PDB file of C-alpha atoms in Angstrom:
ATOM      1  CA  MET A 291       0.241 187.751   4.002  1.00 82.00           C
ATOM      2  CA  VAL A 292      -0.718 184.673   6.025  1.00 91.00           C
ATOM      3  CA  MET A 293       0.765 185.788   9.203  1.00 93.00           C
ATOM      4  CA  LEU A 294      -0.709 188.952   8.515  1.00 94.00           C
ATOM      5  CA  LEU A 295      -4.052 187.449   8.056  1.00 93.00           C
ATOM      6  CA  LEU A 296      -3.724 185.250  11.337  1.00 94.00           C
ATOM      7  CA  THR A 297      -2.677 188.347  13.373  1.00 95.00           C
ATOM      8  CA  LEU A 298      -5.917 189.945  12.396  1.00 93.00           C
ATOM      9  CA  MET A 299      -7.768 186.807  13.175  1.00 92.00           C
ATOM     10  CA  LEU A 300      -6.064 186.661  16.426  1.00 95.00           C
ATOM     11  CA  LEU A 301      -6.357 190.113  17.478  1.00 94.00           C
ATOM     12  CA  GLU A 302     -10.158 190.136  16.782  1.00 89.00           C
ATOM     13  CA  HIS A 303     -10.597 187.222  19.034  1.00 91.00           C
ATOM     14  CA  VAL A 304      -8.226 187.913  22.038  1.00 95.00           C
ATOM     15  CA  ALA A 305      -8.560 191.747  22.013  1.00 92.00           C
ATOM     16  CA  PRO A 306     -11.699 192.791  20.048  1.00 87.00           C
ATOM     17  CA  LYS A 307     -11.464 196.357  21.204  1.00 86.00           C
ATOM     18  CA  VAL A 308      -8.225 196.615  19.687  1.00 89.00           C
ATOM     19  CA  PRO A 309      -8.296 198.221  15.998  1.00 89.00           C
ATOM     20  CA  ALA A 310      -6.416 195.192  14.418  1.00 91.00           C
ATOM     21  CA  PRO A 311      -5.989 196.741  10.881  1.00 91.00           C
ATOM     22  CA  ILE A 312      -4.227 199.654  12.685  1.00 92.00           C
ATOM     23  CA  VAL A 313      -1.914 197.514  14.570  1.00 95.00           C
ATOM     24  CA  VAL A 314      -1.060 195.337  11.686  1.00 96.00           C
ATOM     25  CA  VAL A 315      -0.502 198.591   9.599  1.00 96.00           C
ATOM     26  CA  VAL A 316       1.905 199.947  12.147  1.00 96.00           C
ATOM     27  CA  VAL A 317       3.606 196.882  12.884  1.00 96.00           C
ATOM     28  CA  SER A 318       4.203 195.894   9.383  1.00 96.00           C
ATOM     29  CA  VAL A 319       5.453 199.512   8.277  1.00 97.00           C
ATOM     30  CA  ALA A 320       7.788 199.273  11.238  1.00 96.00           C
ATOM     31  CA  LEU A 321       9.279 195.780  10.203  1.00 96.00           C
ATOM     32  CA  VAL A 322       9.708 196.720   6.564  1.00 96.00           C
ATOM     33  CA  GLY A 323      11.392 199.861   7.557  1.00 94.00           C
ATOM     34  CA  GLY A 324      13.602 198.551  10.207  1.00 95.00           C
ATOM     35  CA  LEU A 325      14.465 195.187   8.693  1.00 95.00           C
ATOM     36  CA  ASP A 326      14.941 196.399   5.184  1.00 94.00           C
ATOM     37  CA  LEU A 327      12.489 193.861   4.128  1.00 95.00           C
ATOM     38  CA  GLU A 328      11.899 195.814   0.634  1.00 94.00           C
ATOM     39  CA  ASP A 329      15.422 194.875  -0.289  1.00 94.00           C
ATOM     40  CA  GLN A 330      14.530 191.151   0.501  1.00 94.00           C
ATOM     41  CA  GLY A 331      11.512 191.221  -2.059  1.00 94.00           C
ATOM     42  CA  VAL A 332       8.633 192.363   0.071  1.00 95.00           C
ATOM     43  CA  GLU A 333       6.503 194.552  -2.333  1.00 96.00           C
ATOM     44  CA  VAL A 334       5.505 197.823  -0.594  1.00 97.00           C
ATOM     45  CA  VAL A 335       3.197 200.749  -1.445  1.00 95.00           C
ATOM     46  CA  GLY A 336       5.894 202.890  -2.264  1.00 94.00           C
ATOM     47  CA  ASP A 337       5.691 206.855  -2.683  1.00 94.00           C
ATOM     48  CA  ILE A 338       2.194 208.257  -2.779  1.00 90.00           C
ATOM     49  CA  PRO A 339       1.713 211.682  -4.177  1.00 88.00           C
ATOM     50  CA  GLN A 340       0.595 214.263  -1.230  1.00 89.00           C
ATOM     51  CA  GLY A 341      -2.144 216.669  -1.978  1.00 86.00           C
ATOM     52  CA  PHE A 342      -4.853 217.029  -4.476  1.00 78.00           C
ATOM     53  CA  ALA A 343      -4.483 217.653  -8.198  1.00 72.00           C
ATOM     54  CA  PHE A 344      -7.376 220.072  -9.258  1.00 70.00           C
ATOM     55  CA  LEU A 345      -8.957 220.389 -12.710  1.00 66.00           C
ATOM     56  CA  SER A 346      -6.961 220.911 -15.555  1.00 66.00           C
ATOM     57  CA  TRP A 347      -8.267 221.105 -19.207  1.00 65.00           C
ATOM     58  CA  THR A 348      -4.930 221.023 -20.837  1.00 70.00           C
ATOM     59  CA  GLY A 349      -5.077 219.271 -24.174  1.00 75.00           C
ATOM     60  CA  VAL A 350      -8.737 218.059 -23.776  1.00 76.00           C
ATOM     61  CA  SER A 351     -10.848 219.026 -26.543  1.00 84.00           C
ATOM     62  CA  LEU A 352     -14.878 218.804 -26.951  1.00 86.00           C
ATOM     63  CA  SER A 353     -14.144 215.865 -29.493  1.00 91.00           C
ATOM     64  CA  ASP A 354     -12.148 213.933 -26.629  1.00 87.00           C
ATOM     65  CA  VAL A 355     -15.085 214.541 -24.280  1.00 85.00           C
ATOM     66  CA  TRP A 356     -17.480 213.161 -26.920  1.00 92.00           C
ATOM     67  CA  SER A 357     -15.432 210.278 -27.540  1.00 94.00           C
ATOM     68  CA  LEU A 358     -15.160 209.257 -23.923  1.00 88.00           C
ATOM     69  CA  LEU A 359     -19.049 209.695 -23.135  1.00 90.00           C
ATOM     70  CA  PRO A 360     -20.272 206.150 -23.993  1.00 93.00           C
ATOM     71  CA  GLY A 361     -17.344 204.580 -21.860  1.00 90.00           C
ATOM     72  CA  ALA A 362     -17.877 207.037 -18.937  1.00 84.00           C
ATOM     73  CA  LEU A 363     -21.695 206.291 -19.231  1.00 88.00           C
ATOM     74  CA  GLY A 364     -20.894 202.584 -18.540  1.00 89.00           C
ATOM     75  CA  ILE A 365     -18.794 203.236 -15.785  1.00 83.00           C
ATOM     76  CA  VAL A 366     -21.498 205.201 -14.299  1.00 83.00           C
ATOM     77  CA  VAL A 367     -24.216 202.701 -14.775  1.00 87.00           C
ATOM     78  CA  VAL A 368     -22.132 199.773 -13.310  1.00 86.00           C
ATOM     79  CA  GLY A 369     -20.724 201.613 -10.500  1.00 82.00           C
ATOM     80  CA  PHE A 370     -24.054 202.886  -9.388  1.00 85.00           C
ATOM     81  CA  ALA A 371     -25.625 199.422  -9.692  1.00 87.00           C
ATOM     82  CA  GLN A 372     -22.799 197.938  -7.553  1.00 83.00           C
ATOM     83  CA  SER A 373     -23.133 200.772  -5.079  1.00 83.00           C
ATOM     84  CA  LEU A 374     -26.771 200.307  -4.945  1.00 85.00           C
ATOM     85  CA  ALA A 375     -26.511 196.628  -4.372  1.00 85.00           C
ATOM     86  CA  ILE A 376     -24.190 196.782  -1.609  1.00 82.00           C
ATOM     87  CA  ALA A 377     -26.152 199.593  -0.062  1.00 83.00           C
ATOM     88  CA  LYS A 378     -29.281 197.343  -0.120  1.00 85.00           C
ATOM     89  CA  ALA A 379     -27.566 194.178   1.005  1.00 80.00           C
ATOM     90  CA  TYR A 380     -26.513 196.215   4.306  1.00 79.00           C
ATOM     91  CA  ALA A 381     -29.715 197.592   4.691  1.00 82.00           C
ATOM     92  CA  ALA A 382     -31.317 194.189   4.653  1.00 82.00           C
ATOM     93  CA  THR A 383     -28.981 193.165   7.642  1.00 78.00           C
ATOM     94  CA  ASP A 384     -29.946 196.480   9.609  1.00 76.00           C
ATOM     95  CA  ASN A 385     -33.737 196.454   8.656  1.00 83.00           C
ATOM     96  CA  THR A 386     -33.279 199.804   6.921  1.00 85.00           C
ATOM     97  CA  LYS A 387     -34.524 201.158   3.553  1.00 89.00           C
ATOM     98  CA  VAL A 388     -32.357 202.301   0.836  1.00 89.00           C
ATOM     99  CA  ASP A 389     -33.760 205.546  -1.306  1.00 91.00           C
ATOM    100  CA  ALA A 390     -32.210 204.785  -4.746  1.00 90.00           C
ATOM    101  CA  ASP A 391     -33.080 208.440  -5.659  1.00 92.00           C
ATOM    102  CA  ARG A 392     -31.140 209.818  -2.742  1.00 91.00           C
ATOM    103  CA  GLU A 393     -28.264 207.322  -3.387  1.00 87.00           C
ATOM    104  CA  LEU A 394     -28.076 208.496  -7.223  1.00 89.00           C
ATOM    105  CA  MET A 395     -27.950 212.346  -6.187  1.00 91.00           C
ATOM    106  CA  ALA A 396     -25.101 211.276  -3.743  1.00 88.00           C
ATOM    107  CA  TYR A 397     -23.461 209.328  -6.321  1.00 86.00           C
ATOM    108  CA  GLY A 398     -23.516 212.199  -8.770  1.00 88.00           C
ATOM    109  CA  ALA A 399     -22.137 214.573  -6.446  1.00 90.00           C
ATOM    110  CA  ALA A 400     -19.254 212.188  -5.737  1.00 87.00           C
ATOM    111  CA  SER A 401     -18.793 211.801  -9.475  1.00 85.00           C
ATOM    112  CA  ILE A 402     -18.501 215.543  -9.906  1.00 85.00           C
ATOM    113  CA  GLY A 403     -16.109 215.796  -6.967  1.00 84.00           C
ATOM    114  CA  ALA A 404     -13.854 213.020  -8.426  1.00 82.00           C
ATOM    115  CA  GLY A 405     -13.918 214.935 -11.942  1.00 78.00           C
ATOM    116  CA  ILE A 406     -12.856 218.216 -10.308  1.00 77.00           C
ATOM    117  CA  LEU A 407     -10.114 216.599  -8.130  1.00 77.00           C
ATOM    118  CA  GLN A 408      -8.789 214.360 -10.856  1.00 75.00           C
ATOM    119  CA  GLY A 409     -10.009 211.291  -8.838  1.00 79.00           C
ATOM    120  CA  MET A 410     -11.229 207.758  -9.864  1.00 79.00           C
ATOM    121  CA  PRO A 411     -14.865 207.320 -10.615  1.00 78.00           C
ATOM    122  CA  PRO A 412     -16.762 206.454  -7.271  1.00 82.00           C
ATOM    123  CA  SER A 413     -18.666 203.485  -6.642  1.00 76.00           C
ATOM    124  CA  GLY A 414     -19.502 201.126  -3.673  1.00 74.00           C
ATOM    125  CA  SER A 415     -16.869 198.943  -2.203  1.00 75.00           C
ATOM    126  CA  LEU A 416     -17.929 195.616  -0.718  1.00 72.00           C
ATOM    127  CA  SER A 417     -14.635 195.277   1.270  1.00 72.00           C
ATOM    128  CA  LYS A 418     -14.584 198.796   2.414  1.00 74.00           C
ATOM    129  CA  SER A 419     -18.154 198.523   3.665  1.00 77.00           C
ATOM    130  CA  ALA A 420     -17.374 195.291   5.367  1.00 75.00           C
ATOM    131  CA  ALA A 421     -14.250 196.700   7.174  1.00 75.00           C
ATOM    132  CA  THR A 422     -16.357 199.664   8.273  1.00 79.00           C
ATOM    133  CA  GLN A 423     -19.176 197.535   9.422  1.00 77.00           C
ATOM    134  CA  LYS A 424     -16.528 195.116  11.224  1.00 74.00           C
ATOM    135  CA  ALA A 425     -14.941 198.340  12.816  1.00 77.00           C
ATOM    136  CA  GLY A 426     -18.589 198.790  14.545  1.00 79.00           C
ATOM    137  CA  ALA A 427     -19.727 201.786  12.408  1.00 81.00           C
ATOM    138  CA  ARG A 428     -23.438 202.167  12.397  1.00 78.00           C
ATOM    139  CA  THR A 429     -24.503 205.719  11.577  1.00 80.00           C
ATOM    140  CA  ALA A 430     -23.460 208.275   8.816  1.00 77.00           C
ATOM    141  CA  MET A 431     -21.114 210.100  10.975  1.00 88.00           C
ATOM    142  CA  ALA A 432     -18.478 207.235  10.621  1.00 85.00           C
ATOM    143  CA  PHE A 433     -18.572 208.184   6.923  1.00 82.00           C
ATOM    144  CA  VAL A 434     -17.921 211.713   7.856  1.00 90.00           C
ATOM    145  CA  VAL A 435     -14.964 210.762  10.224  1.00 90.00           C
ATOM    146  CA  SER A 436     -13.555 208.309   7.719  1.00 85.00           C
ATOM    147  CA  VAL A 437     -13.704 211.161   5.005  1.00 86.00           C
ATOM    148  CA  ALA A 438     -11.836 213.717   7.564  1.00 94.00           C
ATOM    149  CA  LEU A 439      -9.162 211.069   8.029  1.00 92.00           C
ATOM    150  CA  VAL A 440      -8.593 210.297   4.172  1.00 88.00           C
ATOM    151  CA  VAL A 441      -8.179 214.143   3.674  1.00 91.00           C
ATOM    152  CA  LEU A 442      -5.887 214.541   6.651  1.00 95.00           C
ATOM    153  CA  THR A 443      -3.935 211.634   5.361  1.00 93.00           C
ATOM    154  CA  ILE A 444      -3.860 212.853   1.698  1.00 90.00           C
ATOM    155  CA  LEU A 445      -2.756 216.212   2.658  1.00 93.00           C
ATOM    156  CA  PHE A 446      -0.264 215.477   5.547  1.00 95.00           C
ATOM    157  CA  LEU A 447       0.328 211.550   5.886  1.00 95.00           C
ATOM    158  CA  THR A 448       1.075 209.951   2.814  1.00 94.00           C
ATOM    159  CA  GLY A 449       4.801 209.613   3.586  1.00 94.00           C
ATOM    160  CA  LEU A 450       4.119 207.262   6.554  1.00 95.00           C
ATOM    161  CA  PHE A 451       3.000 204.522   4.106  1.00 94.00           C
ATOM    162  CA  VAL A 452       5.972 204.413   1.863  1.00 95.00           C
ATOM    163  CA  ASN A 453       7.028 200.989   3.852  1.00 96.00           C
ATOM    164  CA  LEU A 454       3.647 199.552   3.895  1.00 97.00           C
ATOM    165  CA  PRO A 455       3.477 196.282   2.604  1.00 97.00           C
ATOM    166  CA  GLU A 456       0.884 195.258  -0.070  1.00 96.00           C
ATOM    167  CA  ALA A 457       0.540 192.032   1.658  1.00 96.00           C
ATOM    168  CA  ALA A 458      -0.983 194.012   4.578  1.00 96.00           C
ATOM    169  CA  LEU A 459      -3.474 195.904   2.668  1.00 94.00           C
ATOM    170  CA  ALA A 460      -4.500 192.403   1.208  1.00 94.00           C
ATOM    171  CA  ALA A 461      -4.739 190.683   4.669  1.00 94.00           C
ATOM    172  CA  ILE A 462      -6.991 193.731   5.713  1.00 91.00           C
ATOM    173  CA  VAL A 463      -9.420 193.267   2.705  1.00 88.00           C
ATOM    174  CA  ILE A 464      -9.523 189.676   3.053  1.00 90.00           C
ATOM    175  CA  HIS A 465     -10.286 189.764   6.851  1.00 88.00           C
ATOM    176  CA  ALA A 466     -12.894 192.402   6.267  1.00 82.00           C
ATOM    177  CA  VAL A 467     -14.597 190.423   3.672  1.00 80.00           C
ATOM    178  CA  MET A 468     -14.220 186.958   5.593  1.00 81.00           C
ATOM    179  CA  GLY A 469     -17.378 187.818   7.485  1.00 68.00           C
ATOM    180  CA  MET A 470     -19.691 188.582   4.754  1.00 67.00           C
ATOM    181  CA  ILE A 471     -19.086 184.670   3.358  1.00 68.00           C
ATOM    182  CA  GLN A 472     -21.647 182.270   4.699  1.00 63.00           C
ATOM    183  CA  PRO A 473     -20.561 178.975   2.945  1.00 61.00           C
ATOM    184  CA  LEU A 474     -23.627 177.354   4.572  1.00 61.00           C
ATOM    185  CA  LYS A 475     -26.086 179.830   2.776  1.00 59.00           C
ATOM    186  CA  VAL A 476     -23.910 179.270  -0.470  1.00 54.00           C
ATOM    187  CA  TRP A 477     -23.803 175.389  -0.368  1.00 59.00           C
ATOM    188  CA  GLY A 478     -26.485 174.427   1.781  1.00 54.00           C
TER     189      GLY A 478
END
């Protein structure tokens, strides 16, 4: 993982226009597949189910829903608070304003979509936000492009990530978040 992280940092300084995370993903997948590194203990993502799983109520009763409600509400409150905090942190750096009501409506729509598609509960992600900002995204169009690429990947490209080392994902997340850490503000 250290080599992957150093590669990301080097590419960022030597060739800032090159999408370093994509380069690291492509090269690491090729190396794992070409050199059979999984057999030598490199942990990989493995098979990822392709496509969407749609709503299924098989075996779910009203009493099950009722018993899950308190935990679900807890997830909603914590997830929304985290998402709003991340949005406000980025808004402060860009001198923009966050509308909490609008964020809550979007969060609710995303939650409904996740429920229908049997997805994970949505929430803000500091590492994804940092990676998006580091990639140069400045408008909501970045989100639209990101969603389109995720959908295309889920539908058609999951097989490309079978040999993706988990260390590559970790390095990309660490690299993205490194720019957010400001030790002088914490300790100074």
